[in-house]
Coordinates of C-alpha atoms in Angstrom, one line a residue:
M1 CA 61.7 56.6 -58.7
I2 CA 61.3 54.4 -55.7
E3 CA 63.9 51.5 -55.5
D4 CA 62.2 48.1 -55.1
R5 CA 64.9 46.9 -52.6
A6 CA 66.2 49.1 -49.6
L7 CA 68.6 46.4 -48.4
P8 CA 72.1 45.6 -49.7
P9 CA 72.6 44.6 -53.2
P10 CA 71.4 41.2 -54.2
D11 CA 75.0 39.6 -54.1
D12 CA 74.9 40.2 -50.2
L13 CA 74.4 36.5 -49.1
L14 CA 71.9 37.6 -46.1
A15 CA 69.9 39.5 -48.5
Q16 CA 69.8 36.8 -51.0
A17 CA 68.6 34.7 -48.4
V18 CA 65.8 36.9 -47.3
E19 CA 64.6 37.4 -50.7
G20 CA 64.4 33.6 -51.3
M21 CA 62.9 32.7 -48.1
D22 CA 59.2 31.2 -48.1
R23 CA 58.2 32.9 -44.9
P24 CA 56.7 36.5 -45.6
L25 CA 58.8 39.2 -44.2
L26 CA 58.6 43.1 -44.3
V27 CA 60.5 46.0 -42.6
I28 CA 58.5 49.1 -41.6
D29 CA 60.7 52.6 -41.2
E30 CA 59.9 55.3 -38.5
D31 CA 57.4 56.8 -40.7
W32 CA 55.3 53.5 -40.8
R33 CA 56.4 53.0 -44.7
F34 CA 57.4 49.9 -46.2
R35 CA 61.0 49.9 -46.5
Y36 CA 61.4 46.1 -47.5
V37 CA 59.0 43.5 -48.6
N38 CA 60.2 40.2 -49.8
P39 CA 58.5 38.4 -52.6
A40 CA 56.8 35.8 -50.4
G41 CA 55.4 38.7 -48.3
A42 CA 54.2 40.5 -51.2
A43 CA 52.5 37.6 -52.7
V44 CA 50.6 36.9 -49.4
L45 CA 49.3 40.3 -49.3
G46 CA 48.1 40.2 -52.7
R47 CA 50.4 42.9 -54.0
T48 CA 53.6 43.2 -55.7
V49 CA 56.9 44.3 -54.1
A50 CA 56.9 47.6 -56.2
A51 CA 53.5 48.3 -55.1
L52 CA 54.2 48.3 -51.4
V53 CA 57.8 49.5 -50.9
G54 CA 58.0 53.1 -50.1
R55 CA 54.2 53.4 -49.4
G56 CA 52.5 54.0 -46.1
V57 CA 51.5 51.0 -44.2
W58 CA 48.1 52.6 -43.2
D59 CA 47.6 54.1 -46.5
S60 CA 48.0 50.9 -48.3
F61 CA 46.1 49.0 -45.6
P62 CA 43.6 51.5 -44.1
E63 CA 41.5 48.6 -42.8
A64 CA 44.2 47.6 -40.2
V65 CA 44.1 51.1 -38.5
G66 CA 43.1 50.5 -35.1
G67 CA 43.3 46.5 -35.3
P68 CA 45.3 44.2 -33.5
F69 CA 48.2 44.6 -36.1
E70 CA 48.6 48.2 -35.4
E71 CA 48.5 47.7 -31.6
L72 CA 51.3 44.9 -32.2
Y73 CA 53.4 47.3 -34.4
T74 CA 53.0 50.4 -31.9
A75 CA 53.6 48.3 -28.8
V76 CA 56.9 46.8 -30.0
R77 CA 58.1 50.2 -31.5
K78 CA 57.3 51.8 -27.9
T79 CA 58.9 48.9 -25.8
G80 CA 61.4 47.6 -27.9
E81 CA 60.1 44.2 -27.0
S82 CA 59.0 41.8 -29.6
G83 CA 55.5 40.5 -29.9
R84 CA 53.0 38.2 -31.7
T85 CA 49.4 38.6 -32.6
V86 CA 47.0 36.3 -34.5
A87 CA 44.2 38.1 -36.0
W88 CA 41.6 37.9 -38.7
F89 CA 42.6 40.4 -41.7
E90 CA 39.2 41.2 -43.7
P91 CA 40.3 42.7 -46.8
L92 CA 42.3 39.5 -47.5
Q93 CA 39.8 37.2 -45.8
K94 CA 42.6 35.5 -43.9
W95 CA 44.0 34.8 -40.3
F96 CA 47.6 35.9 -40.1
Q97 CA 49.9 35.3 -37.3
A98 CA 52.3 38.3 -37.0
D99 CA 55.7 38.3 -35.1
A100 CA 57.4 41.8 -34.8
F101 CA 60.7 42.8 -33.4
L102 CA 62.7 46.3 -33.4
T103 CA 66.0 46.5 -35.2
D104 CA 68.4 49.4 -36.4
A105 CA 66.8 48.9 -40.1
G106 CA 63.4 49.1 -38.8
L107 CA 60.4 47.4 -37.5
V108 CA 60.7 43.7 -38.9
V109 CA 57.5 41.8 -39.3
T110 CA 57.5 38.3 -40.4
Y111 CA 53.8 36.8 -40.7
D112 CA 52.5 33.6 -41.8
D113 CA 48.8 32.6 -43.3
V114 CA 47.4 30.6 -40.4
T115 CA 43.9 30.6 -42.0
D116 CA 43.6 26.5 -42.3
R117 CA 45.1 26.2 -39.0
Q118 CA 42.7 28.7 -37.5
R119 CA 39.8 27.1 -39.0
A120 CA 41.0 23.7 -37.9
E121 CA 41.2 24.9 -34.3
Q122 CA 37.9 26.5 -34.7
E123 CA 36.5 23.3 -36.0
R124 CA 38.1 21.5 -33.1
V125 CA 36.9 23.9 -30.5
A126 CA 33.2 23.6 -32.3
A127 CA 33.6 20.0 -32.0
V128 CA 34.5 20.0 -28.4
A129 CA 31.7 22.5 -27.8
A130 CA 29.3 20.3 -29.7
R131 CA 30.3 17.3 -27.7
E132 CA 29.9 19.3 -24.7
E133 CA 26.5 20.5 -25.6
A134 CA 25.6 17.2 -26.5
A135 CA 26.8 15.6 -23.3
R136 CA 24.9 18.5 -21.5
R137 CA 21.9 17.7 -23.2
A138 CA 22.3 13.8 -22.7
A139 CA 22.9 14.6 -19.1
D140 CA 19.9 17.0 -19.0
A141 CA 17.9 14.1 -20.7
A142 CA 19.2 11.5 -18.3
L143 CA 18.3 13.8 -15.5
R144 CA 14.6 14.4 -16.9
A145 CA 14.4 10.7 -17.4
A146 CA 15.5 10.1 -13.8
E147 CA 13.0 12.7 -12.7
A148 CA 10.3 11.1 -14.7
A149 CA 11.3 7.7 -13.3
A150 CA 11.3 9.0 -9.7
T151 CA 8.1 10.6 -10.4
A152 CA 6.4 7.5 -11.7
E153 CA 7.8 5.5 -9.1
L154 CA 6.4 7.8 -6.4
A155 CA 3.0 7.7 -8.2
G156 CA 3.2 3.9 -8.3
R157 CA 3.8 3.7 -4.5
H158 CA 0.9 6.1 -3.8
L159 CA -1.4 4.1 -6.0
M160 CA -0.3 0.8 -4.4
L161 CA -0.8 2.7 -1.0
L162 CA -4.5 3.4 -1.9
G163 CA -4.9 -0.1 -2.8
D164 CA -3.3 -1.3 0.6
I165 CA -5.7 0.8 2.3
S166 CA -8.7 -0.5 0.8
Q167 CA -7.7 -3.9 1.2
A168 CA -6.4 -3.8 4.9
M169 CA -9.5 -1.6 6.1
T170 CA -12.1 -3.9 4.4
S171 CA -10.6 -7.4 5.6
T172 CA -11.8 -6.5 9.2
F173 CA -14.9 -5.2 10.7
D174 CA -13.2 -4.0 13.8
T175 CA -13.3 -0.4 13.5
D176 CA -10.3 0.3 16.1
E177 CA -8.1 -2.4 14.0
A178 CA -9.0 -1.0 10.8
V179 CA -8.1 2.6 11.9
S180 CA -4.8 1.4 13.3
R181 CA -3.8 -0.6 10.0
F182 CA -4.8 2.9 8.1
A183 CA -2.2 4.9 10.4
R184 CA 0.5 2.3 10.0
L185 CA 0.1 2.4 6.2
V186 CA 0.3 6.0 5.6
V187 CA 3.6 6.5 7.4
P188 CA 6.3 7.3 6.3
L189 CA 5.0 7.6 2.8
L190 CA 2.8 10.6 3.4
A191 CA 4.2 11.9 6.7
D192 CA 6.7 11.6 9.4
W193 CA 3.9 10.5 11.9
C194 CA 0.0 10.7 12.0
L195 CA -3.0 10.3 14.3
V196 CA -6.5 9.1 13.2
S197 CA -9.5 10.0 15.4
V198 CA -12.6 8.2 15.5
V199 CA -15.8 9.7 16.5
D200 CA -18.0 7.0 18.1
P201 CA -21.9 7.0 17.5
D202 CA -22.3 8.9 20.8
G203 CA -20.1 11.5 19.6
T204 CA -17.2 10.7 21.7
R205 CA -13.7 11.4 19.9
R206 CA -10.8 9.0 20.2
D207 CA -7.4 9.0 18.7
V208 CA -7.0 5.3 17.8
G209 CA -4.8 5.2 15.2
R210 CA -1.1 6.2 15.9
A211 CA 2.1 5.6 13.8
H212 CA 5.5 7.2 13.7
R213 CA 8.5 6.5 11.3
D214 CA 10.9 7.0 14.1
P215 CA 10.7 4.2 16.9
A216 CA 12.5 6.5 19.2
M217 CA 9.7 9.0 19.1
V218 CA 6.5 6.6 19.3
E219 CA 6.4 7.0 23.1
A220 CA 6.5 10.9 22.7
M221 CA 3.8 10.8 20.2
H222 CA 1.6 8.4 22.5
R223 CA 1.9 10.9 25.3
Y224 CA 0.8 13.8 23.2
A225 CA -2.1 11.4 21.7
D226 CA -3.2 10.7 25.1
A227 CA -3.7 14.3 25.7
R228 CA -4.7 15.7 22.6
V229 CA -8.6 15.1 22.7
S230 CA -8.8 16.8 26.0
S231 CA -6.6 19.6 25.2
N232 CA -7.6 20.4 21.5
R233 CA -9.0 23.9 21.2
P234 CA -11.9 24.3 19.0
T235 CA -9.5 26.2 16.6
A236 CA -7.5 23.0 16.4
P237 CA -7.1 21.4 13.0
V238 CA -9.2 18.2 13.8
P239 CA -12.2 20.2 15.5
T240 CA -12.1 22.7 12.4
A241 CA -12.1 19.7 10.1
L242 CA -15.0 18.1 11.8
R243 CA -17.0 21.1 11.9
S244 CA -16.6 22.0 8.1
G245 CA -16.0 18.8 6.4
Q246 CA -12.9 20.3 4.7
P247 CA -9.1 19.7 5.0
V248 CA -7.0 22.0 7.1
V249 CA -3.3 22.4 6.0
I250 CA -0.8 24.4 7.9
P251 CA 2.3 24.4 5.7
Q252 CA 4.6 26.1 8.5
V253 CA 3.8 25.7 12.0
T254 CA 4.4 28.6 14.3
S255 CA 4.3 28.9 18.1
A256 CA 0.9 30.9 17.4
H257 CA -0.4 27.9 15.6
I258 CA 0.7 25.7 18.7
E259 CA -1.1 27.9 21.2
Q260 CA -4.3 27.9 19.0
M261 CA -4.2 23.9 18.7
V262 CA -3.2 23.1 22.2
G263 CA -5.1 24.2 25.3
S264 CA -3.1 22.8 28.0
D265 CA 0.6 23.5 29.2
A266 CA 0.9 19.4 29.6
A267 CA -0.1 18.7 26.1
R268 CA 2.2 21.5 24.8
D269 CA 5.2 19.8 26.5
A270 CA 4.4 16.6 25.4
L271 CA 4.2 17.9 21.8
A272 CA 7.4 19.7 22.1
P273 CA 9.8 17.0 21.5
L274 CA 8.0 15.9 18.2
Q275 CA 9.2 19.2 16.6
V276 CA 6.1 20.0 14.7
A277 CA 7.1 21.7 11.3
A278 CA 3.7 21.1 9.2
V279 CA 0.1 19.7 9.9
A280 CA -2.5 18.6 7.4
T281 CA -5.8 17.2 8.5
F282 CA -8.7 15.7 6.6
P283 CA -12.0 14.6 7.6
L284 CA -13.2 11.1 7.2
L285 CA -16.5 11.6 5.6
A286 CA -18.5 9.2 3.8
R287 CA -22.3 9.2 2.6
G288 CA -22.6 12.4 4.6
E289 CA -21.5 11.2 8.0
Q290 CA -18.4 12.0 9.8
F291 CA -16.4 9.2 10.8
G292 CA -13.2 10.8 12.4
A293 CA -10.0 12.7 10.9
L294 CA -6.6 12.0 9.5
T295 CA -4.0 14.2 10.8
L296 CA -0.4 13.9 9.2
V297 CA 2.4 15.6 10.7
N298 CA 6.0 16.4 9.5
G299 CA 9.0 17.4 11.2
V300 CA 11.7 19.9 10.6
E301 CA 13.8 18.0 8.3
R302 CA 11.0 16.8 5.9
G303 CA 8.9 20.3 5.9
P304 CA 5.8 21.2 4.4
H305 CA 3.6 18.3 2.7
T306 CA 4.0 18.3 -1.1
D307 CA 1.2 18.7 -3.5
V308 CA 1.3 15.0 -4.4
E309 CA 1.0 14.0 -0.6
L310 CA -1.9 16.2 0.1
R311 CA -3.8 14.9 -3.1
T312 CA -2.9 11.3 -2.1
A313 CA -4.1 11.9 1.6
E314 CA -7.4 13.2 0.6
V315 CA -8.1 10.3 -1.6
A316 CA -7.0 8.1 1.0
S317 CA -9.2 9.7 3.8
R318 CA -12.2 9.1 1.5
R319 CA -11.4 5.6 0.9
A320 CA -10.7 5.0 4.7
A321 CA -14.1 6.7 5.6
L322 CA -16.0 4.5 3.1
A323 CA -14.4 1.5 4.6
L324 CA -15.2 2.7 8.1
D325 CA -18.6 3.0 7.0
N326 CA -18.9 -0.4 5.4
A327 CA -17.3 -2.0 8.5
R328 CA -20.2 -0.3 10.6
L329 CA -22.6 -1.5 8.4
A330 CA -21.4 -5.1 8.4
A331 CA -21.1 -5.0 12.1
A332 CA -24.4 -3.9 12.3
N333 CA -25.6 -6.7 9.9
Q334 CA -23.6 -9.1 11.9
Q335 CA -25.1 -8.2 15.1
V336 CA -28.7 -8.5 13.6
A337 CA -27.7 -11.9 12.3
E338 CA -26.3 -13.1 15.4
R339 CA -29.5 -11.9 17.2
L340 CA -31.7 -13.6 14.7
Q341 CA -29.4 -16.8 15.0
L342 CA -29.9 -16.8 18.7
S343 CA -33.5 -16.3 18.5
L344 CA -33.8 -19.5 16.4
L345 CA -31.3 -21.3 18.4
S346 CA -33.3 -22.1 21.8
P347 CA -30.9 -22.6 24.9
P348 CA -30.6 -26.1 25.8
V349 CA -32.9 -27.7 28.5
Q350 CA -30.9 -28.8 31.9
Q351 CA -32.2 -31.3 34.2
P352 CA -30.4 -32.5 37.4
H353 CA -29.7 -35.8 35.9
L354 CA -29.3 -34.9 32.2
E355 CA -26.7 -32.3 31.5
T356 CA -26.6 -30.8 28.1
A357 CA -24.1 -28.4 26.3
V358 CA -24.3 -26.9 22.8
R359 CA -21.8 -25.2 20.1
Y360 CA -22.4 -23.5 16.8
R361 CA -20.2 -22.3 14.2
A362 CA -21.4 -20.7 10.9
A363 CA -19.3 -21.1 7.9
T364 CA -20.6 -17.8 6.4
R365 CA -17.4 -15.3 6.5
G366 CA -18.4 -12.5 8.7
V367 CA -21.9 -13.4 9.5
S368 CA -22.4 -15.9 12.3
I369 CA -25.8 -17.3 10.8
G370 CA -26.4 -20.5 8.8
G371 CA -28.7 -23.5 8.2
D372 CA -27.5 -26.1 11.0
W373 CA -29.5 -26.0 14.3
Y374 CA -29.8 -28.0 17.4
D375 CA -32.8 -28.0 20.0
S376 CA -33.9 -29.5 23.3
F377 CA -37.1 -29.5 25.1
L378 CA -39.4 -31.5 27.4
Q379 CA -42.4 -33.1 26.3
P380 CA -45.6 -33.2 28.2
D381 CA -44.7 -36.6 30.0
G382 CA -41.3 -35.5 31.2
D383 CA -39.2 -37.1 28.5
M384 CA -36.4 -34.9 27.1
V385 CA -36.2 -34.5 23.1
L386 CA -32.9 -33.8 21.4
V387 CA -32.9 -32.4 17.9
I388 CA -30.0 -31.5 15.6
G389 CA -30.5 -30.9 12.0
D390 CA -28.8 -29.1 8.7
V391 CA -30.7 -27.2 6.2
M392 CA -29.2 -26.8 2.9
G393 CA -27.3 -23.8 2.4
H394 CA -25.4 -21.6 4.7
D395 CA -26.6 -18.1 4.6
I396 CA -29.5 -16.0 5.7
E397 CA -32.1 -17.9 3.4
A398 CA -30.7 -21.0 5.0
A399 CA -31.4 -19.7 8.3
A400 CA -35.0 -18.5 7.7
A401 CA -35.9 -22.0 6.2
M402 CA -34.2 -23.8 9.4
G403 CA -36.3 -21.6 11.5
Q404 CA -39.5 -23.2 9.7
V405 CA -38.1 -26.7 9.9
K406 CA -37.1 -26.1 13.5
T407 CA -40.5 -25.0 14.6
L408 CA -42.5 -27.9 12.7
V409 CA -40.1 -30.5 14.6
R410 CA -40.7 -28.9 18.1
G411 CA -44.5 -28.4 17.5
I412 CA -45.1 -31.9 16.2
A413 CA -42.9 -33.6 18.7
F414 CA -44.3 -31.6 21.5
D415 CA -47.9 -32.5 20.4
R416 CA -47.9 -36.2 19.3
L417 CA -45.6 -37.7 21.7
E418 CA -44.6 -40.1 19.1
E419 CA -41.3 -42.0 18.7
P420 CA -38.8 -40.1 16.8
A421 CA -39.4 -41.9 13.6
G422 CA -43.2 -40.8 13.4
V423 CA -42.2 -37.3 14.2
L424 CA -39.8 -37.1 11.2
R425 CA -42.6 -38.6 9.2
R426 CA -45.1 -36.0 10.0
V427 CA -42.5 -33.0 9.5
D428 CA -41.7 -34.3 6.3
H429 CA -45.2 -34.4 5.0
A430 CA -46.0 -31.0 6.6
L431 CA -42.8 -29.5 4.6
V432 CA -44.2 -30.6 1.3
G433 CA -48.0 -29.7 2.2
L434 CA -46.9 -26.2 3.3
A435 CA -45.0 -25.9 0.3
V436 CA -41.7 -25.0 2.5
P437 CA -38.9 -24.7 -0.5
T438 CA -36.2 -26.5 1.3
M439 CA -34.6 -29.7 2.1
A440 CA -33.0 -30.7 5.3
T441 CA -31.3 -33.7 7.2
A442 CA -32.5 -33.9 10.8
L443 CA -31.9 -36.4 14.0
V444 CA -34.4 -36.7 16.5
C445 CA -33.6 -38.4 20.0
R446 CA -35.9 -39.0 22.9
I447 CA -34.5 -39.9 26.4
E448 CA -37.3 -42.2 27.9
H449 CA -37.4 -43.3 31.5
D450 CA -38.8 -46.3 32.8
G451 CA -40.5 -46.8 36.4
A452 CA -37.3 -48.6 37.9
G453 CA -35.0 -45.8 37.1
G454 CA -33.7 -46.9 33.9
R455 CA -33.1 -44.7 30.7
T456 CA -33.5 -45.5 27.0
L457 CA -32.2 -43.4 24.2
R458 CA -34.5 -43.8 21.2
W459 CA -33.4 -41.9 17.8
S460 CA -34.3 -41.8 14.2
S461 CA -32.3 -40.1 11.4
A462 CA -33.5 -38.5 8.2
G463 CA -30.5 -38.5 6.2
H464 CA -28.4 -37.2 9.3
P465 CA -24.9 -38.4 10.4
E466 CA -25.5 -41.0 13.4
P467 CA -24.7 -39.9 17.1
M468 CA -22.0 -41.4 19.1
L469 CA -22.4 -42.8 22.7
L470 CA -19.3 -42.6 25.2
G471 CA -19.9 -45.0 28.0
A472 CA -18.6 -44.8 31.4
D473 CA -15.8 -47.3 30.5
G474 CA -14.5 -44.7 27.9
R475 CA -15.5 -46.8 24.8
V476 CA -17.3 -44.9 22.1
T477 CA -20.0 -46.5 20.2
D478 CA -21.7 -45.4 16.8
L479 CA -25.5 -45.6 17.2
T480 CA -26.6 -47.0 14.2
A481 CA -29.8 -47.4 12.9
P482 CA -31.6 -47.3 9.5
I483 CA -31.4 -43.8 8.0
G484 CA -34.1 -42.7 6.3
P485 CA -34.4 -39.8 3.3
P486 CA -34.0 -36.3 4.0
L487 CA -36.9 -34.1 5.1
G488 CA -38.9 -32.1 2.4
I489 CA -39.2 -34.8 -0.5
G490 CA -42.4 -36.1 0.9
W491 CA -41.3 -39.6 1.7
R492 CA -44.2 -42.1 2.0
G493 CA -42.2 -45.3 3.0
P494 CA -41.2 -46.2 6.4
R495 CA -38.8 -44.6 8.9
A496 CA -37.2 -46.6 11.6
D497 CA -36.1 -45.9 15.2
G498 CA -32.9 -47.0 17.1
A499 CA -32.6 -47.6 20.7
A500 CA -30.0 -47.9 23.2
D501 CA -29.7 -48.3 27.0
L502 CA -28.5 -45.1 28.6
P503 CA -26.7 -45.6 31.8
D504 CA -25.1 -43.3 34.3
D505 CA -22.2 -40.9 33.5
A506 CA -22.7 -41.7 29.6
T507 CA -22.3 -38.8 27.0
V508 CA -24.2 -38.7 23.9
L509 CA -22.7 -36.7 21.0
L510 CA -24.8 -35.0 18.2
F511 CA -23.3 -33.2 15.4
T512 CA -23.9 -32.0 12.0
D513 CA -21.6 -33.2 9.0
G514 CA -19.7 -29.8 9.0
L515 CA -17.7 -31.2 12.1
F516 CA -16.1 -33.9 10.2
E517 CA -16.5 -33.6 6.5
R518 CA -13.4 -31.9 4.6
R519 CA -12.7 -31.8 1.2
G520 CA -10.2 -34.7 0.0
V521 CA -10.7 -36.5 3.4
P522 CA -12.9 -39.7 3.4
L523 CA -15.9 -39.3 5.7
D524 CA -15.0 -42.5 7.8
D525 CA -11.5 -40.7 8.5
G526 CA -13.4 -37.7 9.8
R527 CA -15.6 -39.4 11.9
D528 CA -12.8 -41.5 13.3
Q529 CA -11.1 -38.5 14.4
V530 CA -14.1 -37.1 16.2
R531 CA -14.3 -40.6 17.9
R532 CA -10.8 -40.5 19.1
L533 CA -11.2 -36.8 20.5
L534 CA -14.6 -38.1 22.3
E535 CA -12.2 -41.0 23.8
Q536 CA -9.5 -38.4 24.6
F537 CA -11.7 -35.7 26.1
G538 CA -14.8 -37.7 27.2
D539 CA -13.7 -37.4 30.9
R540 CA -13.7 -33.6 30.8
P541 CA -16.8 -31.2 31.8
L542 CA -19.2 -31.2 29.0
E543 CA -18.5 -27.6 28.0
E544 CA -14.9 -28.0 27.9
L545 CA -15.5 -31.2 25.7
C546 CA -17.5 -29.3 23.2
D547 CA -14.7 -26.7 23.0
R548 CA -11.8 -29.2 22.5
L549 CA -13.8 -30.7 19.6
L550 CA -14.4 -27.7 17.8
A551 CA -10.8 -26.3 18.5
V552 CA -9.2 -29.5 17.0
M553 CA -11.6 -30.2 14.3
L554 CA -12.2 -26.7 13.1
A555 CA -8.6 -25.7 13.7
D556 CA -8.2 -24.8 9.9
G557 CA -11.8 -23.0 9.7
A558 CA -15.2 -24.3 9.1
E559 CA -15.7 -25.3 5.5
D560 CA -19.4 -25.7 6.3
D561 CA -21.8 -24.7 9.4
V562 CA -21.2 -26.9 12.5
A563 CA -23.7 -27.5 15.4
V564 CA -22.9 -29.7 18.1
L565 CA -25.3 -31.0 21.0
A566 CA -23.8 -33.1 23.8
L567 CA -25.8 -34.8 26.6
R568 CA -24.4 -36.3 29.8
T569 CA -26.2 -38.4 32.3
R570 CA -26.0 -38.3 36.1
A571 CA -27.0 -40.8 38.8
A572 CA -29.4 -38.1 40.2
A573 CA -32.1 -39.7 38.4
R574 CA -32.4 -42.5 41.2

C-alpha cells in the first residue's frame, strides 16, 4: 500500500507547514513519480493526494508530455538551476505558473492557478491592440480624408483655373495679350513653365505666351523660346501636334528626344539650363481651325505630368482656342464696324481761313460704331456747312439710321441753299415721308461771308445741345437760340435760326450730349466743365484742344456716343 505522505511525520513542524499552505506544492522523484503532493496542490489538479502520490507524472497527465511543463522539469533537473514557466494546461482548462527547483528530496514544484490573471492580461493586451487598431483606423481615415480634401482642393483649383482662363482671354480682343494671359495662368498649377505658340493667318508661327515659375529661369526660357520656332524639327511636339491635331505627351524626356525636337546647337545650348524632364503639347483647335499650341514643361524635380494635369490642360487648350477664335471674330467685326463708321463719317473740310477738327468716341464696348455723327461740306456758293447730330441708340442699327439721316441733311443742305432752320424742317418731313424708323437731334451751322470780308455764323438746333464760341479774348459764349423738336416726328411748327458774328481767331465747338452728360451730374455742371476746358485749352492747336477735351471729359469712359466738331477762323479770309 502506497503511503499518502512520504515526508516526515505530521508532527514535524515543517511538514505541517507544507501540509497547511495554500499554495500548491509537489515533489517529483528521479523516476518522474509524485513523491509528495500537498492538499492544495491535489485540489488544484482536481485529484486527491492518494490518487497522485506514487504514480508517474506523465502517466497521470499524459497531455503534459512534450509540453512546457515537461520542458521546465527536464531543464531544472538537467542543469540544477531553478526555472519558471507559465502555460495553458488543456485538461484542466487553466493557466498555471510553475516554479521548479532541485533538492535532495527531489524536484520541488510549486504552481499557481493564474487563469484569471492571464485572462486579465489577455484582455488588457486585447484592449491595447483594439485601441491601437482603432487609432490605426482613425489615422487611416484621417489620411484618407486628408487625401480626399487635397484631391477636392486640387480639383477646385483646376476648375477655378478653367474659369479664369475663359474670363481672362475673353476680356480682350488682342490675341497676343490673350495668349500671354493664358501662359501666366497655367503656371505653376499645370507645369513648371510653358510656351504658347500662335499661328497667324498667313501660317507664321510665333511663341507669344511665355511663363516660368522660377524668376531666375525666365531669361533662359526666353533665350530658348526666341530660337525654338526656327530650330524645331518636324518631329518636335509642336509641329507634330499642329499636323495631327492630337496631344503629344513625353513623360520622360531623353537626349534622343532632345535630338528629335531641336535642330540647332544654339537652341540645344539654350534649352540645357532649363533641365527638361517632361513635355506635353496640346493643339489649340476650335471650329476645325488650328490657332496654335500649348506646350507644358516640367523640370527634374517635378517629373512627369499627372493624369489630372493632362486632363485639365486638354480642356484648357480647347477653351483657349475657342477664346482666340472668338477674339479673332470680334476683331474682324470691329474692323468691319470701324470701316463702316469711317465711311459714314466724312473727313472734315479744310479751308485756308477755316480750320476744322473732329473726334468720335463710341460707347459700345469693343465696337467703335454708334449713332452720333459730324459732317462738314461746302455749298455751291462757297459757304461752309457744319453738322453734328445724335441718332437714338448706340449700336450698329443706330449707325445705319445715322447714315440715312446724315445723307438727307447733306443732300438737302447742298441742294437748297436754305438757312439752317429750313434745312432741318425739310429733313424732318423727309424722314417721316420716307418712313425712316428713327429719331435724332441735329445742329446745322452755316458760315456766311459778306462782301467786306466779315463772317456770320448762322445755326439752328433740332433738340441738340447749343454750341459754344470762344472769342480771341478768351471768353466763352453759349450760342443760344430757340431749340426746335428733334427730327423724325414730322414737326409742322416753326424752326428758328440763331446768328452771331464770327471774328478772326475764334473757335466754335459743336458736340453731342455724350460729352457732358453723366448719371447723377446736373447737365449745367457738365456744360460748365466743357466751358472751363475750352477757356483753359482754347489757345492750343485745334487738334490738341479736341484731345484735351476728350481726355478730361471721358476720363472714366464714355457713357454715350460722343462726337465733337471744332472750327477755328483765321485772318486769311481777307
